mmCIF file of C-alpha atoms in Angstrom:
data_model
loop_
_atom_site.group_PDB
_atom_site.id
_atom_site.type_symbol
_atom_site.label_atom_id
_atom_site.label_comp_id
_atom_site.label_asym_id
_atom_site.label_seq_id
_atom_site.Cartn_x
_atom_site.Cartn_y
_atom_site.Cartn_z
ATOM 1 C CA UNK A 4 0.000 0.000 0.000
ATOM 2 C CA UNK A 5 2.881 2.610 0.517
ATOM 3 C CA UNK A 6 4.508 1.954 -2.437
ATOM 4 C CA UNK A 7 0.830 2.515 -4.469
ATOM 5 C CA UNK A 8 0.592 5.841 -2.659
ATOM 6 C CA UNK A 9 3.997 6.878 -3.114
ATOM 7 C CA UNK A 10 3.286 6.608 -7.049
ATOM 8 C CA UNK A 11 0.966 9.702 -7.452
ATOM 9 C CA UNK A 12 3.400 12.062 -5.207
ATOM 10 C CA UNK A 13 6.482 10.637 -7.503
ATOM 11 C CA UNK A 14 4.648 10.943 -10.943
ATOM 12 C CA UNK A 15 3.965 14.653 -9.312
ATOM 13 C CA UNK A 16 7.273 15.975 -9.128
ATOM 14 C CA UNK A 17 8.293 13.829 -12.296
ATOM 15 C CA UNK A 18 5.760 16.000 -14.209
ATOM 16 C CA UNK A 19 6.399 19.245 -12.187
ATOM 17 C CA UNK A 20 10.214 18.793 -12.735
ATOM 18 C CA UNK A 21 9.823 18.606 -16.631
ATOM 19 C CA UNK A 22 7.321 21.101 -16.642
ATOM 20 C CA UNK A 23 9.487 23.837 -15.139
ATOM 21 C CA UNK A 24 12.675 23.022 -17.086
ATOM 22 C CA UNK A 25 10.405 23.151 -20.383
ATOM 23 C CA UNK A 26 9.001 26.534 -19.145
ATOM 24 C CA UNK A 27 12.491 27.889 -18.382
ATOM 25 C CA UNK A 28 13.910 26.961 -21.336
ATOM 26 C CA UNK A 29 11.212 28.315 -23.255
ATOM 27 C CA UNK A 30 11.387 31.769 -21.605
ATOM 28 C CA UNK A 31 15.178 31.680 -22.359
ATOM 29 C CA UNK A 32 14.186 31.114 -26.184
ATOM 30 C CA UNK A 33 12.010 33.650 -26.255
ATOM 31 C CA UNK A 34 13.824 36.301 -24.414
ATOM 32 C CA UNK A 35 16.755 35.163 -26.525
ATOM 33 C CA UNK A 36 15.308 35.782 -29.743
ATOM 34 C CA UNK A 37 12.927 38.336 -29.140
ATOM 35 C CA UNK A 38 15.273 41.137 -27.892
ATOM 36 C CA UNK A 39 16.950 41.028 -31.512
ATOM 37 C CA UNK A 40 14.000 42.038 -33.269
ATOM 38 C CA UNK A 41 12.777 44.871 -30.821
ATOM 39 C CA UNK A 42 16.302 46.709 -31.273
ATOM 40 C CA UNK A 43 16.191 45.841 -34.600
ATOM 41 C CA UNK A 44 13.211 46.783 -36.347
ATOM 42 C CA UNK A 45 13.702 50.425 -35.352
ATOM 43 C CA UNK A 46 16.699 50.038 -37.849
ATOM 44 C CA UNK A 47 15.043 47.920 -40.355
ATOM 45 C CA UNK A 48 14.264 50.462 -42.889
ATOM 46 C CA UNK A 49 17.077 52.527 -42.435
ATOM 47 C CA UNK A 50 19.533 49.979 -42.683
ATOM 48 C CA UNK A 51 17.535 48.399 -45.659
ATOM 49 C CA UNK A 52 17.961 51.790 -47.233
ATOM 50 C CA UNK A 53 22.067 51.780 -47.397
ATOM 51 C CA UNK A 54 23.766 51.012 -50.601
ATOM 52 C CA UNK A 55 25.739 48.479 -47.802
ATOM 53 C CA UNK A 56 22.662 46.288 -46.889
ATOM 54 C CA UNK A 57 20.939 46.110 -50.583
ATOM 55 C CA UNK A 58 24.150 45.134 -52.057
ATOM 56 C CA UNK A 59 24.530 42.371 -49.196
ATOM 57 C CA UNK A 60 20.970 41.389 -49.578
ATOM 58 C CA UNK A 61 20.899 40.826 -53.210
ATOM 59 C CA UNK A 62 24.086 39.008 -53.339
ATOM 60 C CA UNK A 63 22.618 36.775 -50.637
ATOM 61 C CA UNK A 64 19.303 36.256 -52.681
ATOM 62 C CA UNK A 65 21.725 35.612 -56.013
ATOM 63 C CA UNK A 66 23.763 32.992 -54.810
ATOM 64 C CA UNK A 67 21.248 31.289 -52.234
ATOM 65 C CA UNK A 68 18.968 30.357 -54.985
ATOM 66 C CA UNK A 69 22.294 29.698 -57.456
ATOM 67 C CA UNK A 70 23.553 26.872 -54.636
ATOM 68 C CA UNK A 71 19.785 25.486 -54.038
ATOM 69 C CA UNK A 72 19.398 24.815 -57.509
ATOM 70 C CA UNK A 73 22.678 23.273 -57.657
ATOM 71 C CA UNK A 74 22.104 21.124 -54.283
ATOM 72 C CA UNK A 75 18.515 19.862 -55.920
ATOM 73 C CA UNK A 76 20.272 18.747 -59.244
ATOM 74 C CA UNK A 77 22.448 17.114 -57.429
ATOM 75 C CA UNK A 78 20.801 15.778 -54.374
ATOM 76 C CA UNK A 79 17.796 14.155 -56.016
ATOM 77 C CA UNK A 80 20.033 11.641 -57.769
ATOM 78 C CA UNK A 81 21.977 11.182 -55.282
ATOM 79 C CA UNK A 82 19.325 10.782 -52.741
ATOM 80 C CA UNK A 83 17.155 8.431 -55.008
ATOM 81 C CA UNK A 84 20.292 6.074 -55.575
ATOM 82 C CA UNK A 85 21.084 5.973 -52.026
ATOM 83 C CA UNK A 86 17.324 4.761 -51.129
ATOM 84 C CA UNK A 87 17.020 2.697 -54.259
ATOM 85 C CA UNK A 88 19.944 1.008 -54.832
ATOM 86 C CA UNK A 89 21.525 -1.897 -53.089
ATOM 87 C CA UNK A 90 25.015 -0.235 -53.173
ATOM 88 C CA UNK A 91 28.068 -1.886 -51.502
ATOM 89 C CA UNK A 92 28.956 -0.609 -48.451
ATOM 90 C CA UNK A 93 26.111 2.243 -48.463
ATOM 91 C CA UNK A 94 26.554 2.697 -44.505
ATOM 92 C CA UNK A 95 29.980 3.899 -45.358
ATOM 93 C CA UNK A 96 28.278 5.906 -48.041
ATOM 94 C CA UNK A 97 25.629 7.703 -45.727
ATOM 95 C CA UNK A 98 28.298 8.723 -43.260
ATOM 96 C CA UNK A 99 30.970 9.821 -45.637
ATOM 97 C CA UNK A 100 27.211 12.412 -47.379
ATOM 98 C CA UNK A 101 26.931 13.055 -43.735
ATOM 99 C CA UNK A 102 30.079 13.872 -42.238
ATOM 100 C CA UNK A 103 30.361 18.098 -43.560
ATOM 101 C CA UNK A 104 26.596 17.835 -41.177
ATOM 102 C CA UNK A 105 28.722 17.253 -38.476
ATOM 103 C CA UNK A 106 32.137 19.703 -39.332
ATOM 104 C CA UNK A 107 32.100 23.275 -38.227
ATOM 105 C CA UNK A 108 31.249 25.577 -41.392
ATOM 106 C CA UNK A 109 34.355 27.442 -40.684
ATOM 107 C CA UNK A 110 36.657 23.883 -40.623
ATOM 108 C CA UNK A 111 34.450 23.274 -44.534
ATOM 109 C CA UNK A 112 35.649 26.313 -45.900
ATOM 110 C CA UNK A 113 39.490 25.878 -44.961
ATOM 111 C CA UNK A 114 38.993 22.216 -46.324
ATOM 112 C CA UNK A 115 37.531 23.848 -49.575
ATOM 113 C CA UNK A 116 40.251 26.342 -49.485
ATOM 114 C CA UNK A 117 42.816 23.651 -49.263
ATOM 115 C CA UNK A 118 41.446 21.179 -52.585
ATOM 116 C CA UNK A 119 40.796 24.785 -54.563
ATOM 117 C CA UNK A 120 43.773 27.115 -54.152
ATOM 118 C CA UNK A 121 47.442 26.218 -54.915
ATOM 119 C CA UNK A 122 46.454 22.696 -55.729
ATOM 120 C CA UNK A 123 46.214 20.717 -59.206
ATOM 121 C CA UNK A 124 42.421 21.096 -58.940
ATOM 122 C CA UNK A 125 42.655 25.020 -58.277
ATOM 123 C CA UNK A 126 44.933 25.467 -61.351
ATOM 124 C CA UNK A 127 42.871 23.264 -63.457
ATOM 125 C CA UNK A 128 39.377 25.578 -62.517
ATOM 126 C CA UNK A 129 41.508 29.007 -62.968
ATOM 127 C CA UNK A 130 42.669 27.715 -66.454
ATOM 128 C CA UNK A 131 39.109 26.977 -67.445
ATOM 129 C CA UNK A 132 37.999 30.663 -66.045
ATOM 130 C CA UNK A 133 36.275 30.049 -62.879
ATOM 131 C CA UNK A 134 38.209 31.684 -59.847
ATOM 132 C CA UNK A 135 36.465 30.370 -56.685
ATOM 133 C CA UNK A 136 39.256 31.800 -53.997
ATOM 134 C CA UNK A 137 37.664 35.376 -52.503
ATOM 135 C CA UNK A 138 34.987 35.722 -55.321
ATOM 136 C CA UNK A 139 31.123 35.406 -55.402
ATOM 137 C CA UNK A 140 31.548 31.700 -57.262
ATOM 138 C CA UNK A 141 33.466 31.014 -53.848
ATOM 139 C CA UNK A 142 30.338 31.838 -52.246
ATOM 140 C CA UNK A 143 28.160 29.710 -54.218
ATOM 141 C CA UNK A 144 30.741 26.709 -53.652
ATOM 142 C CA UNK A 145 30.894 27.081 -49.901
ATOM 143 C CA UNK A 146 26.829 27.500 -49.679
ATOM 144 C CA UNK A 147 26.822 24.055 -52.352
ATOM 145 C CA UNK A 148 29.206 22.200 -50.677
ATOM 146 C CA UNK A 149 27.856 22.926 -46.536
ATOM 147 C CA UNK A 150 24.147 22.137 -47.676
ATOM 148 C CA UNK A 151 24.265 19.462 -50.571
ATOM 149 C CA UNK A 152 24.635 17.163 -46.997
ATOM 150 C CA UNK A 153 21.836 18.496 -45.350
ATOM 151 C CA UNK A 154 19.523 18.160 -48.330
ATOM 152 C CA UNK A 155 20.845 14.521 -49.654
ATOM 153 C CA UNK A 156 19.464 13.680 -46.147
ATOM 154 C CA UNK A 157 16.262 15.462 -46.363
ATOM 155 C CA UNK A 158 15.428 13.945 -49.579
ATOM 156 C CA UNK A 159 16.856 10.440 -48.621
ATOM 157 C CA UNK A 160 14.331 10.288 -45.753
ATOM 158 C CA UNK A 161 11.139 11.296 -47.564
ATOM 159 C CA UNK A 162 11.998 8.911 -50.555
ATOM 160 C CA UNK A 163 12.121 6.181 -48.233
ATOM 161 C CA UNK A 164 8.672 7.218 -47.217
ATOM 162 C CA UNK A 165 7.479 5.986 -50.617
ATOM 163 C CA UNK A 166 5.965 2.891 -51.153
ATOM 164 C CA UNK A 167 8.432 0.836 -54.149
ATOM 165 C CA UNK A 168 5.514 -0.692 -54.727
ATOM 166 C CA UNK A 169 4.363 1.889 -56.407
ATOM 167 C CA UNK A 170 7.327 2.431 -58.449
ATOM 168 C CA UNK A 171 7.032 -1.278 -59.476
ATOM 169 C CA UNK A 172 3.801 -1.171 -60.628
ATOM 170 C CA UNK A 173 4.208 1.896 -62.922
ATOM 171 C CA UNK A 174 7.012 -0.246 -64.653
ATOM 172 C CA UNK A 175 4.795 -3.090 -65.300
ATOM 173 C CA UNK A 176 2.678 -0.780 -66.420
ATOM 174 C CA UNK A 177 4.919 0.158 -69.410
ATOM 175 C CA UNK A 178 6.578 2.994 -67.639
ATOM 176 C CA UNK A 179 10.703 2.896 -67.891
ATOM 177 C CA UNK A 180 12.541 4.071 -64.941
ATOM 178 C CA UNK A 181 12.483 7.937 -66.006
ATOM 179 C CA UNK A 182 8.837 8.405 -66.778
ATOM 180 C CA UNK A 183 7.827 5.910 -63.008
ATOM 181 C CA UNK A 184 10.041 8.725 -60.931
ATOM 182 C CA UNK A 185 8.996 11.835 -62.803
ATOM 183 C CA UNK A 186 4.560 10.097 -63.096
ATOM 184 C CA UNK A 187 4.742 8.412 -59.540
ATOM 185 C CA UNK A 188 7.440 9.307 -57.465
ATOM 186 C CA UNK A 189 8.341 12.894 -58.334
ATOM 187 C CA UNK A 190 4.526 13.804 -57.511
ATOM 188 C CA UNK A 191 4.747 12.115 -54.115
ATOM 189 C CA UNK A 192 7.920 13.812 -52.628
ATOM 190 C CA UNK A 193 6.479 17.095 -54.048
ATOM 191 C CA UNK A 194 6.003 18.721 -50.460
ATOM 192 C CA UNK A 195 9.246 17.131 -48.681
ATOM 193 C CA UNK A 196 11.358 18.739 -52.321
ATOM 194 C CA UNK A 197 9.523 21.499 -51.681
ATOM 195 C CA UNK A 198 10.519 21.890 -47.790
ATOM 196 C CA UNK A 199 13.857 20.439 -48.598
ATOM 197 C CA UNK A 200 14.563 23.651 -51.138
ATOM 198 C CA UNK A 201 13.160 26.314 -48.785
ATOM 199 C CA UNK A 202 15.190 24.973 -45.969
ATOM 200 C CA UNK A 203 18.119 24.900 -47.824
ATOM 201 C CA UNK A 204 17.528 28.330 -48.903
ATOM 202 C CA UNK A 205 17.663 29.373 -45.694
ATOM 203 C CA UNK A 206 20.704 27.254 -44.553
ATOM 204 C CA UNK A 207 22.971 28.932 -47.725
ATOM 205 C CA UNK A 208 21.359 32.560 -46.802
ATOM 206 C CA UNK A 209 22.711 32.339 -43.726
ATOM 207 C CA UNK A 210 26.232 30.594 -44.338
ATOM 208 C CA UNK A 211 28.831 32.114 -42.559
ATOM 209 C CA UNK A 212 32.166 30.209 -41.903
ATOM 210 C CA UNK A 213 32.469 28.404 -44.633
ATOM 211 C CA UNK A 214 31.865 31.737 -47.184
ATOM 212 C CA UNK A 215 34.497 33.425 -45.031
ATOM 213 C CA UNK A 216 37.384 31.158 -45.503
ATOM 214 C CA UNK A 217 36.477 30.319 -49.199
ATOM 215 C CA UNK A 218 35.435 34.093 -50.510
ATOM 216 C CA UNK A 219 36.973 36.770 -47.981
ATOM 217 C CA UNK A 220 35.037 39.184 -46.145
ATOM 218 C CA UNK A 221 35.164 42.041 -48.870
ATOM 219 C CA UNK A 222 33.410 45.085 -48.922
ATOM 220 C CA UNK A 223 30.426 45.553 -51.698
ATOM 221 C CA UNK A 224 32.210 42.607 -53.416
ATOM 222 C CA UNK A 225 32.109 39.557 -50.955
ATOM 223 C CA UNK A 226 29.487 40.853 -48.676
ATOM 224 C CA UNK A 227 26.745 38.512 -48.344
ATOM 225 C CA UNK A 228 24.312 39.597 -45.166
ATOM 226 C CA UNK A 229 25.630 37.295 -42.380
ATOM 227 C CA UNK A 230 29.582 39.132 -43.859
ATOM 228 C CA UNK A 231 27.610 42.221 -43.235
ATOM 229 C CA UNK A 232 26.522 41.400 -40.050
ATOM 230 C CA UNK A 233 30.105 40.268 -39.046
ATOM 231 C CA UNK A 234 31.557 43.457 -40.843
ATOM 232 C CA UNK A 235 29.640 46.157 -38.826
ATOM 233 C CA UNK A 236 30.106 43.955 -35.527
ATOM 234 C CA UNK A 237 34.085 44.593 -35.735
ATOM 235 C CA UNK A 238 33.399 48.260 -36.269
ATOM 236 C CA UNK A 239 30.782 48.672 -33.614
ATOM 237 C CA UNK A 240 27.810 49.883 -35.570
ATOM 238 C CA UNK A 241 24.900 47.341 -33.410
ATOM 239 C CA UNK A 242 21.927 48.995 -35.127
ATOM 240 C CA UNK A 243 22.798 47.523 -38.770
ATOM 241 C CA UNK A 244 24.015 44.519 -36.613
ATOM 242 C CA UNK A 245 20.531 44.150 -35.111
ATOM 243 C CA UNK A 246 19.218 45.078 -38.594
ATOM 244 C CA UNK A 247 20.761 42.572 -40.540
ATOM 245 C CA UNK A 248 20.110 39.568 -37.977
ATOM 246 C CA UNK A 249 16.100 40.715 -37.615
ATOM 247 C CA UNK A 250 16.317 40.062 -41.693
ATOM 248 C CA UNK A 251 17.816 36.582 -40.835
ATOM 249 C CA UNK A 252 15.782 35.988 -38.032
ATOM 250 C CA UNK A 253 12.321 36.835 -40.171
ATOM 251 C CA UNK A 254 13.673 34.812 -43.248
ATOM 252 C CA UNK A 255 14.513 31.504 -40.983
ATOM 253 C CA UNK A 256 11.451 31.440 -39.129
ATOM 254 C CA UNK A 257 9.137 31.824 -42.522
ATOM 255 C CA UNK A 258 11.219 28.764 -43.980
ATOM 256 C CA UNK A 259 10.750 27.076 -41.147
ATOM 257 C CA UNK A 260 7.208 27.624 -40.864
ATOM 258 C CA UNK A 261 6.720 26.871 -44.621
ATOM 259 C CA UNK A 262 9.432 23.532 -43.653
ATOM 260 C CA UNK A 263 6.729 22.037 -40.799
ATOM 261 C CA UNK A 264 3.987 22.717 -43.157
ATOM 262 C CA UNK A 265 4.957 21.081 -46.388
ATOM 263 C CA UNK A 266 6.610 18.032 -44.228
ATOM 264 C CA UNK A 267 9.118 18.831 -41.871
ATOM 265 C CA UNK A 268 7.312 16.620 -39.124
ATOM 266 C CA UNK A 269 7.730 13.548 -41.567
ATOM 267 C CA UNK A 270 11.339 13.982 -41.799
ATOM 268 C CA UNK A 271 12.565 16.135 -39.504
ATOM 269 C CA UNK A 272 13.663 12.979 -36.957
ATOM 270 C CA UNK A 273 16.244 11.903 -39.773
ATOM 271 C CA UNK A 274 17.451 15.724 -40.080
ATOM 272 C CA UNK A 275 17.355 17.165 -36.376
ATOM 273 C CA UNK A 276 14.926 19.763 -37.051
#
């Protein structure tokens, strides 16, 4: 009998003690990344108005979408062989896709530094024109290269969510392999592809480290917003800081948003998010 009522009283303070460290943690959240926006939006306009800010914003929109298009050409395939196909070894596969997931951006850019300056690869890509060291192509490489990862995985998960059956079926239908992905399959990944590109997106918008080590942190040549950001930090000017990070803060949380809607609860558990 004293061990029956000693449940309810330790089922009590079980709850209560996850309860409070949910609400605290919550209030931290919020206080975290509400203060940003209320200095910032003062600022918004103003800052939006600077030669400084458009230049960083529409180099940011440029090569975001330039490196998502790139990612989805690449990571469909990619994505679709790795769920499809019975490949040798395709455990060492996943977690060679996986590991730049798990490398600091900034450690990804000196590695991309490294295979494209003074190396055979470098020259070879300078002698056919495209300079990738401190220029904007640097900054579509380091965006490519830190979220092609992120979105193999996204699409990996929801093709596994699709019944081969299917796929199968469509072939004995007459379909080849082309027209059963693009008639049966492509139509049933539609919102995780979706997700998956406005995600990444976001991800590239927002690369940092890996843009600094590969393209500089230049001036109205180099400066995409999170360079911005980092620019007027060293020189003390907070209110285009707080400017610049309530733009990145807004654009995350509308991807996001859009990212839950069009599946992000389907294959978020294979992603972290």
């Amino acid at each position: 009998m004293k061990e029956l009522t000693g449940k309810p009283m330790a089922n009590s303070l079980f709850q209560g003690f996850n309860i409070v460290i949910t609400v605290l943690i919550l209030v931290f959240l919020g206080l975290t990344l509400v203060l940003v926006p209320i200095r910032g939006v003062p600022h918004l306009w103003s800052a939006l108005d600077t030669a400084e800010i458009r230049f960083a914003l529409a180099l940011s929109l440029k090569t975001s979408l330039i490196s998502t298009v790139l990612c989805t050409l690449v990571a469909v395939p990619v994505a679709y062989c790795l769920s499809r196909y019975p490949l040798p070894g395709r455990p060492i596969l996943n977690v060679l896709v996986n590991i730049p997931l798990a490398l600091p951006p900034i450690v990804s850019g000196v590695c991309l530094l490294m295979v494209f300056g003074t190396t055979p690869v470098g020259h070879f890509l300078t002698g056919l024109g495209l300079e990738l060291i401190f220029t904007v192509q640097g900054i579509i490489a380091a965006q490519f290269f830190v979220n092609l990862p992120y979105m193999i995985t996204v699409m990996k998960a929801t093709m596994e969510g699709v019944d081969r059956r299917l796929e199968f079926v469509a072939r004995t239908l007459g379909c080849n392999q082309w027209q059963a992905f693009f008639r049966v399959t492509l139509p049933m990944i539609r919102n995780g592809l979706v997700a998956a590109l406005v995600i990444t997106w976001a991800r590239a918008l927002g690369e940092f480290g890996a843009v600094l080590m590969l393209a500089g942190a230049t001036r109205m040549r180099t400066e995409t917003l999170p360079i911005s950001l980092y620019l007027n930090l060293t020189i003390g000017d907070l209110d285009a800081v707080m400017a610049v990070a309530t733009v990145l803060m807004i654009i995350t949380t509308v991807s996001l948003l859009v990212f839950e809607r069009l599946g992000g609860r389907r294959v978020g558990r294979y992603t972290g998010l």
